[in-house]
Tab-separated table of C-alpha atoms and ligand atoms in Angstrom:
chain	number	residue	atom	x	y	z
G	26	UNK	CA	106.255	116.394	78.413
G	27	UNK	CA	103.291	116.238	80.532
G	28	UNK	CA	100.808	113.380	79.518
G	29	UNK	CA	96.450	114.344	79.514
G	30	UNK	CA	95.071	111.281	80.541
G	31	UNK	CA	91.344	110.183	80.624
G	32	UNK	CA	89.318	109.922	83.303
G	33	UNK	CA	88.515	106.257	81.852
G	34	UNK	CA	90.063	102.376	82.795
G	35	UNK	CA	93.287	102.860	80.526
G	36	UNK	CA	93.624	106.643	82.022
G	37	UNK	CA	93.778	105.855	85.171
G	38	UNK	CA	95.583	102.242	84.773
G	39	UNK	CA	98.418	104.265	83.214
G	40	UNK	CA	97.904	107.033	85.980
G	41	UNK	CA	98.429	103.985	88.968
G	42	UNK	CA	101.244	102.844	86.821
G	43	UNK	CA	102.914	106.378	86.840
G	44	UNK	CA	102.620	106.531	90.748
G	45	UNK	CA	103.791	102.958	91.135
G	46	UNK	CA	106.804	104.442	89.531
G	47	UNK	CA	107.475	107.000	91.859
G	48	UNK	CA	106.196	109.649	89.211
G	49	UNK	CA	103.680	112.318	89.442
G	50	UNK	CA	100.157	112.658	88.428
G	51	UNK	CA	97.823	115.051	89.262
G	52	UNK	CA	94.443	113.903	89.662
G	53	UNK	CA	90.758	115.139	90.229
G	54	UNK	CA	89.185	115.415	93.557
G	55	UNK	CA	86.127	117.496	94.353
G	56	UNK	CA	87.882	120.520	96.080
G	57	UNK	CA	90.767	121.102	93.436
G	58	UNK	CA	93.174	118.966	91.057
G	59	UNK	CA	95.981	117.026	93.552
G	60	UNK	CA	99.393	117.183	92.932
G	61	UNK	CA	100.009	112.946	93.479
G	62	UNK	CA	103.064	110.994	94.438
G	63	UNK	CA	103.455	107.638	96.466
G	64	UNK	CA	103.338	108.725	100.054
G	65	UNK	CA	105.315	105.720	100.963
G	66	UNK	CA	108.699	107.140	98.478
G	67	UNK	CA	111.012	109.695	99.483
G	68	UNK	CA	111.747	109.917	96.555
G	69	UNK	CA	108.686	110.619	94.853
G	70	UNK	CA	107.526	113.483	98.042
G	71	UNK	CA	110.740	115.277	97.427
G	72	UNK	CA	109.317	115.627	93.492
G	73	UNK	CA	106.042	117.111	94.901
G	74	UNK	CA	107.892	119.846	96.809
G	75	UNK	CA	110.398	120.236	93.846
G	76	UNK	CA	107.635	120.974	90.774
G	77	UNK	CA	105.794	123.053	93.293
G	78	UNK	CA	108.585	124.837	94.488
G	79	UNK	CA	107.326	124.591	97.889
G	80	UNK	CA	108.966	125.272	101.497
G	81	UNK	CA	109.435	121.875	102.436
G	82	UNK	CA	108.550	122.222	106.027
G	83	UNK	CA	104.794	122.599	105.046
G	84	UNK	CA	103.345	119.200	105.592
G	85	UNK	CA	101.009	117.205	103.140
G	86	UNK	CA	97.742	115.818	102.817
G	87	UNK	CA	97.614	111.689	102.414
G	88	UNK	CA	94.548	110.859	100.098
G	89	UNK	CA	93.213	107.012	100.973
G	90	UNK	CA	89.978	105.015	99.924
G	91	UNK	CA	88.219	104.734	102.894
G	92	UNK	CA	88.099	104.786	106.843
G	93	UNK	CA	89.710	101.750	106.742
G	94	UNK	CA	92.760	102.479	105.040
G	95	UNK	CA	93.359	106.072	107.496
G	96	UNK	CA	93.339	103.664	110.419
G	97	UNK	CA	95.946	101.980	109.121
G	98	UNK	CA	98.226	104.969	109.130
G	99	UNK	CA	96.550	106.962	111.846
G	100	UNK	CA	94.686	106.974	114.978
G	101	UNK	CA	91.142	108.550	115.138
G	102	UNK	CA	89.724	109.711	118.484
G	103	UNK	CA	85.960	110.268	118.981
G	104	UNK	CA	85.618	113.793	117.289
G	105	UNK	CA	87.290	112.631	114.225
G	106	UNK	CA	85.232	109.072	113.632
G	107	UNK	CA	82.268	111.302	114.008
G	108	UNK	CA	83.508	113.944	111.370
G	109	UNK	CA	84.675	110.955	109.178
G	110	UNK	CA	81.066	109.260	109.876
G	111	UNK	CA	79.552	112.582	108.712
G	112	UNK	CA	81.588	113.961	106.016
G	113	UNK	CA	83.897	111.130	104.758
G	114	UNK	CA	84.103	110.555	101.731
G	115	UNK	CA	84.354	114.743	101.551
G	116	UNK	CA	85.984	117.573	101.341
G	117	UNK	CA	86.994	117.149	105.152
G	118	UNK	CA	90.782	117.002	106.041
G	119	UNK	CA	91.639	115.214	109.588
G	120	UNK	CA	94.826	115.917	111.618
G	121	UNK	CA	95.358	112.957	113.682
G	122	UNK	CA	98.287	110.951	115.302
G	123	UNK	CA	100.366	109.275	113.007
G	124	UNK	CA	100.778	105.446	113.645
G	125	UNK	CA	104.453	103.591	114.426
G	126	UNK	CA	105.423	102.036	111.097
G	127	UNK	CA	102.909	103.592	109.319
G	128	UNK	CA	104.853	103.301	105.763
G	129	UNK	CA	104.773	106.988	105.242
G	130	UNK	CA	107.591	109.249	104.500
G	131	UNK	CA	108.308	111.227	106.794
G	132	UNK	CA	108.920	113.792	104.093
G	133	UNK	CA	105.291	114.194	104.099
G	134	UNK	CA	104.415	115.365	107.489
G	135	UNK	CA	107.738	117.427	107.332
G	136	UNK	CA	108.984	115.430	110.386
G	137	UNK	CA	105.275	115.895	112.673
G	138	UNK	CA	103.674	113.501	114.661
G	139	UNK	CA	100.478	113.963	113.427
G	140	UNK	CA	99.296	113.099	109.379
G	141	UNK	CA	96.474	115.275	107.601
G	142	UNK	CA	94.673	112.672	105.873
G	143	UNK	CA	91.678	112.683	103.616
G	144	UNK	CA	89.197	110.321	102.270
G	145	UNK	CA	87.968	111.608	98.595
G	146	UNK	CA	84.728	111.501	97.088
G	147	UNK	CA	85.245	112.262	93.026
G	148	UNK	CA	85.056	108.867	91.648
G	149	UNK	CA	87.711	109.671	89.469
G	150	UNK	CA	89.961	109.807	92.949
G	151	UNK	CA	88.245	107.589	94.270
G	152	UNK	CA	88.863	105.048	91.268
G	153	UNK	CA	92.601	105.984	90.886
G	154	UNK	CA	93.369	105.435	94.988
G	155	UNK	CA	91.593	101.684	94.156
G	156	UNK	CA	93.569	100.869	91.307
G	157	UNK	CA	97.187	102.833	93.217
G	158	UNK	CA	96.423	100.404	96.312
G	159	UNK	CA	98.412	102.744	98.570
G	160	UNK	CA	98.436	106.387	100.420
G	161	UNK	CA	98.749	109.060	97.379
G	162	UNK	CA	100.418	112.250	99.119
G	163	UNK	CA	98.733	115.169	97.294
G	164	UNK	CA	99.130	119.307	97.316
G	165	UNK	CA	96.935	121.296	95.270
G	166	UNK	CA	98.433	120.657	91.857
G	167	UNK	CA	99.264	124.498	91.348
G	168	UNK	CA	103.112	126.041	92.002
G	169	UNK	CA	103.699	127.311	95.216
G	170	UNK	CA	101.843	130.149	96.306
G	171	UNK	CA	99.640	130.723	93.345
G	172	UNK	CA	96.110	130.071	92.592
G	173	UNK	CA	94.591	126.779	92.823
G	174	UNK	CA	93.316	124.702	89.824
G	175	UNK	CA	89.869	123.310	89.333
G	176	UNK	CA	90.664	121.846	86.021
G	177	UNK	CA	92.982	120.061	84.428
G	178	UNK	CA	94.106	123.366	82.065
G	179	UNK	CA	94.702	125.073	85.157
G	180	UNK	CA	97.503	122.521	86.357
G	181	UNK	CA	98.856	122.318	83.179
G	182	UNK	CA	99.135	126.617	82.799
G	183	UNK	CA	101.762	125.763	85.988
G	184	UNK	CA	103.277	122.997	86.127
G	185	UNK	CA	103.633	121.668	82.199
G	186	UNK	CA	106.493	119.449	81.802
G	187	UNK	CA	107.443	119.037	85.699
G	188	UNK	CA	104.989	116.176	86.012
G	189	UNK	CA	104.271	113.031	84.171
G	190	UNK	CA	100.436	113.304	83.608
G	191	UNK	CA	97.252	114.969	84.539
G	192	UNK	CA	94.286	112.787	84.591
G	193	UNK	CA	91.076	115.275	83.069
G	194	UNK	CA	87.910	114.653	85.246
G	195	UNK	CA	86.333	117.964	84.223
G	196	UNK	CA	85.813	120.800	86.751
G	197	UNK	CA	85.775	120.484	90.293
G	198	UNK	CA	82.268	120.403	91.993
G	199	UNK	CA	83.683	122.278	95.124
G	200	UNK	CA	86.024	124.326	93.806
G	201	UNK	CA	87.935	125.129	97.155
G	202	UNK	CA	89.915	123.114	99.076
G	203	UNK	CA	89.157	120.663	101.847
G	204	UNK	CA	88.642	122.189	105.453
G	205	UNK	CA	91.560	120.801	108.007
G	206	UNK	CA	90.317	120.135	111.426
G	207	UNK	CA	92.464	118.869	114.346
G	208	UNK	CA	89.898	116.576	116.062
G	209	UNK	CA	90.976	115.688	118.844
G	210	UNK	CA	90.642	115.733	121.754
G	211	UNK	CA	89.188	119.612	121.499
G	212	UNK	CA	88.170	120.168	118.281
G	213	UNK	CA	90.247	123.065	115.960
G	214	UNK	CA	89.959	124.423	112.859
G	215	UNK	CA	92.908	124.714	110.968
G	216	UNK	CA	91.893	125.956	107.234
G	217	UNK	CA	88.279	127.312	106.273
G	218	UNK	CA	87.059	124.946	103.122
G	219	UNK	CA	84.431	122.769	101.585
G	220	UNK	CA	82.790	122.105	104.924
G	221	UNK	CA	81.419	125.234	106.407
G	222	UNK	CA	82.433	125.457	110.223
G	223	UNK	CA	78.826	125.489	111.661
G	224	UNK	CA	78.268	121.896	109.455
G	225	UNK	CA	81.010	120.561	111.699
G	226	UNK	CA	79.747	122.407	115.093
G	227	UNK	CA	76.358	120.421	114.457
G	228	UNK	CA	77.961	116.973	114.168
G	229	UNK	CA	80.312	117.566	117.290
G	230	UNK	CA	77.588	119.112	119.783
G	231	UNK	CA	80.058	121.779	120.562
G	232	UNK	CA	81.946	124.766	119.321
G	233	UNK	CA	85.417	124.272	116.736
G	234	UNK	CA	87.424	126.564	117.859
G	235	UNK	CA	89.305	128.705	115.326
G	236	UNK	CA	93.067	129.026	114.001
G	237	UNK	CA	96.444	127.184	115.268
G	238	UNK	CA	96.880	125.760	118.490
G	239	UNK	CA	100.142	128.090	119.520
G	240	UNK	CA	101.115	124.433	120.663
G	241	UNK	CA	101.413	123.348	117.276
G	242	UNK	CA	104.264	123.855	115.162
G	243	UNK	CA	103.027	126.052	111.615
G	244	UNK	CA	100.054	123.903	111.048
G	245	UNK	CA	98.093	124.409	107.194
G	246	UNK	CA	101.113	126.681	105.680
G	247	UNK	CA	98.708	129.493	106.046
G	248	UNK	CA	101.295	131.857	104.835
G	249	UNK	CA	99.541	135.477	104.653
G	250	UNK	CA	100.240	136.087	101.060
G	251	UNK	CA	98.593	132.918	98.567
G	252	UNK	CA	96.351	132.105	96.181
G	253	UNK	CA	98.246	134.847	94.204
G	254	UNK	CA	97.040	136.004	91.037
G	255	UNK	CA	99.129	138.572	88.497
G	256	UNK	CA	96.971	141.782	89.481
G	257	UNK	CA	96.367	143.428	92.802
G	258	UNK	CA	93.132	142.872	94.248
G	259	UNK	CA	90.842	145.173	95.968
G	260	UNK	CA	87.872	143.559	98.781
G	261	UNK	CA	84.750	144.567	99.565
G	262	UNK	CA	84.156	146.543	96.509
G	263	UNK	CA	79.975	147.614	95.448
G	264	UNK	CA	81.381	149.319	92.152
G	265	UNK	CA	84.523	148.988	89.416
G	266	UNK	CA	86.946	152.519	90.083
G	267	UNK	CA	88.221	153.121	86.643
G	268	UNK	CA	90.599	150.328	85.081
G	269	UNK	CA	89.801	147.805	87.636
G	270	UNK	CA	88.080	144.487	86.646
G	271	UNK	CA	85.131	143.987	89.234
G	272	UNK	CA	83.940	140.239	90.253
G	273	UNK	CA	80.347	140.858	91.247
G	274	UNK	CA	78.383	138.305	93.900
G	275	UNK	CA	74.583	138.716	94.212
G	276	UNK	CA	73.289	142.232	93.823
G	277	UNK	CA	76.875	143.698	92.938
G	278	UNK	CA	77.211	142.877	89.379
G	279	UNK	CA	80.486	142.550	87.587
G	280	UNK	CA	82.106	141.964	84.369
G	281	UNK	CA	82.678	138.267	85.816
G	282	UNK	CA	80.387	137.318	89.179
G	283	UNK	CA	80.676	134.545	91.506
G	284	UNK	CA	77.286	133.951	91.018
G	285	UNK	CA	74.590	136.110	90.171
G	286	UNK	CA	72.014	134.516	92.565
G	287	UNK	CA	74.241	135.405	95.559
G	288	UNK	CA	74.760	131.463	95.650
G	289	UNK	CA	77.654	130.565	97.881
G	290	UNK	CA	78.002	127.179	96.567
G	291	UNK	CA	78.308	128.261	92.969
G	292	UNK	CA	80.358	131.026	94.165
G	293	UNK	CA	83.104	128.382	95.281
G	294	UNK	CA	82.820	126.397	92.527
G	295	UNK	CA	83.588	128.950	90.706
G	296	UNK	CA	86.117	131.286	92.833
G	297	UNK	CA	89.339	130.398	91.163
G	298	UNK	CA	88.380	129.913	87.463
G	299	UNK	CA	86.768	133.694	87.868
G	300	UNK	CA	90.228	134.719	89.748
G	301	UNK	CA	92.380	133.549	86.819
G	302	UNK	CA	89.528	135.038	84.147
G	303	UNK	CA	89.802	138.372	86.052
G	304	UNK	CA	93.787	138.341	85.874
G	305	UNK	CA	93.588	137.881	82.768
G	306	UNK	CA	91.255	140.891	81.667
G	307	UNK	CA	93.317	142.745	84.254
G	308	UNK	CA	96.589	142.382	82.254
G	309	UNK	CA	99.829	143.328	83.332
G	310	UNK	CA	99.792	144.579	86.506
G	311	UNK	CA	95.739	145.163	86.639
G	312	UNK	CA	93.923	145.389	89.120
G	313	UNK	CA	90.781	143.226	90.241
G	314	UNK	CA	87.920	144.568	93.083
G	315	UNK	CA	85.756	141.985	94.454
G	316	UNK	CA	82.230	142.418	95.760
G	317	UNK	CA	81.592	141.809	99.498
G	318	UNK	CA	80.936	138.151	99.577
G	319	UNK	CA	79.136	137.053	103.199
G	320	UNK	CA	80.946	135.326	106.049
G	321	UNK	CA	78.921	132.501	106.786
G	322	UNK	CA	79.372	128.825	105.662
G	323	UNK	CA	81.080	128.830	102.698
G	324	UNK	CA	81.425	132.580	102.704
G	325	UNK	CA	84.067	131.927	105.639
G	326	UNK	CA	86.462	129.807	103.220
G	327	UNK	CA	85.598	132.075	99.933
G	328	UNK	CA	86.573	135.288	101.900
G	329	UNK	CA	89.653	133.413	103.741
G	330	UNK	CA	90.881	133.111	99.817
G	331	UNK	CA	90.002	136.098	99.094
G	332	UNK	CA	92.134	137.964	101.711
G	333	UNK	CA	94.849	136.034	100.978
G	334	UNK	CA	95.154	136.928	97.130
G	335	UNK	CA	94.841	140.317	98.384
G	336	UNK	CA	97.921	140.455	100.862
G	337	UNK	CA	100.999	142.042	100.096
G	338	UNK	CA	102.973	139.564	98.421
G	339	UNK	CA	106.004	138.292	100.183
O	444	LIG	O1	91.255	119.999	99.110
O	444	LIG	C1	92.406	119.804	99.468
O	444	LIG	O2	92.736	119.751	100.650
O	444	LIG	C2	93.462	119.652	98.355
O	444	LIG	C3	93.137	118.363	97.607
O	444	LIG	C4	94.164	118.028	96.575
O	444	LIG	O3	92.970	117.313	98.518
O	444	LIG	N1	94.764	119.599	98.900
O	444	LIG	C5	95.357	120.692	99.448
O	444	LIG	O4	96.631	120.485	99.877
O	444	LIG	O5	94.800	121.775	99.560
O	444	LIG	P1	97.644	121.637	100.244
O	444	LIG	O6	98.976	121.002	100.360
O	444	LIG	O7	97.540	122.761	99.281
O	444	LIG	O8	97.208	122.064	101.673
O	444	LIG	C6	97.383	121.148	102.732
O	444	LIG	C7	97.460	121.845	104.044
O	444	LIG	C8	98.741	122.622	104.174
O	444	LIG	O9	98.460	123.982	104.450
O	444	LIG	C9	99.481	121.928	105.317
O	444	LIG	O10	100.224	122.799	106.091
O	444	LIG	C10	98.346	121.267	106.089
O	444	LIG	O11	97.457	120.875	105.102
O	444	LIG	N2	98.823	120.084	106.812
O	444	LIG	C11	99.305	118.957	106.294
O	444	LIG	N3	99.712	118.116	107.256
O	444	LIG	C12	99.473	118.726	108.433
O	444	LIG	C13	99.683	118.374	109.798
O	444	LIG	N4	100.238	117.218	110.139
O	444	LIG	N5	99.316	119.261	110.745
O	444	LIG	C14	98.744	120.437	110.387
O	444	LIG	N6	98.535	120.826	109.124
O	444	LIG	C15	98.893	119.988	108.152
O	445	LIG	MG1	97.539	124.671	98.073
């Protein structure tokens, strides 16, 4: 049985108390709903991977309060204070050197020496990591490989009775997930998200460059094929063929659209509600077309989705 908690003081007490006993709770943040477990317990990082069903050697994000708490675990060079300055609390991801006797398992940075950590800013997150006192390791609270949930129905449609509790804070302002830069000491992207690239170029002075380092062992899990809905999907589309489902975006209109005003930032919000809508109009084994959606700013991280719900599945 998995518990619904509030979003108020006995919610989230109970929620802390879950964690505290190595259970998990998934949790609002303002990308997408967290799959949480103490970062500290073996134990309760090998129960993230397990109700996932997720490779294991694709590392973790650590959630924590405030700059303060990261550089406890971690070490931040000059490109990531000034990303943290800018966009902390955000939906900003850091990669950064993980500190000697940092507490955290090691399950959670699948043996690495760096840790992805992230400093929320949905009070309900923000509320729960002050009442946990401690790093909460936390995947996007959908199973492996399948579309990410901004609200609490969504986590419970996949993962119902393999955690303890979902705590309901309502829909998720972002609605995609944080973007993962490696800071330092050139600056990298690693995942397209929340913070459009060119926000980050204009805090840095200088360019981000784009995808892994080859240096780097499999950095974000980027695996081709995610984010996969029931139906096949079709990109790029300006009209429905016959027995698709087409997601319009500005002037392309659809049954369901991202956002009528050609809005990128309601078009996140609302990317993957409107991709589990559209799957399931589509039916068994429909098919969906999406209108071209821009690539700039958020555009970058909608269409990085986007291509990956289309990819031959694996
Ligand atoms: O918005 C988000 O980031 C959401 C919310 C819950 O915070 N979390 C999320 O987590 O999207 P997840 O597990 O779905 O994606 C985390 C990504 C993975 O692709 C993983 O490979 C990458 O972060 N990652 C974690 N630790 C890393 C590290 N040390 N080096 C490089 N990439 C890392
Ligand atoms: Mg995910």
């Amino acid at each position: 049985m998995t518990r619904t908690l509030a979003s108020d003081d006995s919610g989230l007490a109970a929620a802390a108390g879950l964690l505290l006993d190595g259970q998990l709770v998934a949790f609002p943040t303002e990308t997408v709903y967290g799959l949480g477990g103490d970062a500290r317990s073996d134990r309760a990082v090998a129960a993230i991977f397990d109700a996932k069903g997720r490779p294991s050697f694709n590392p973790l994000i650590v959630h924590l309060p405030d700059m303060a708490a990261v550089e406890r675990i971690a070490h931040a060079g000059p490109n990531a204070r000034a990303l943290a300055q800018a966009f902390w609390p955000g939906p900003l991801t850091l990669v950064l050197p993980l500190r000697e006797g940092a507490g955290i398992s090691p399950l959670v940075t699948a043996g690495l020496p760096t840790v992805a950590v992230r400093v929320p800013a949905h009070p309900v997150a923000q509320r729960l990591l002050q009442r946990f006192s401690g790093p909460i390791a936390a995947p996007s609270a959908n199973p492996s490989g399948r579309v990410s949930p901004t609200r609490a129905a969504h986590v419970l449609q996949g993962l119902a009775g393999r955690i303890a509790a979902v705590v309901d804070g309502g829909p998720c302002a972002v609605g995609l997930e944080s973007t993962i830069v490696l800071p330092d000491p050139d600056p990298r992207l690693l995942r397209p998200g929340g913070v459009p690239v060119e926000a980050l170029e204009a805090v840095l002075g200088r360019p981000v460059s784009i995808g892994q380092d080859p240096a780097t062992p499999n950095a974000p899990g980027q695996l081709a094929s995610h984010y996969a809905p029931e139906a096949t999907i079709r990109l790029l589309a300006t009209a429905a063929e016959p027995g698709e489902v087409l997601v319009g975006f500005g002037v392309v209109p659809g049954v369901l659209t991202l956002s009528a005003a050609g809005d990128l930032v309601e078009a996140a919000a609302n990317l993957f509600h409107i991709l589990r809508e559209a799957d399931r109009l589509a039916g068994p084994r429909g098919r969906i077309a999406f209108a071209p959606i821009p690539e700039v700013g958020l555009g970058r991280a909608i269409n990085d989705r986007l291509r990956r719900a289309a990819a031959p599945r694996l």
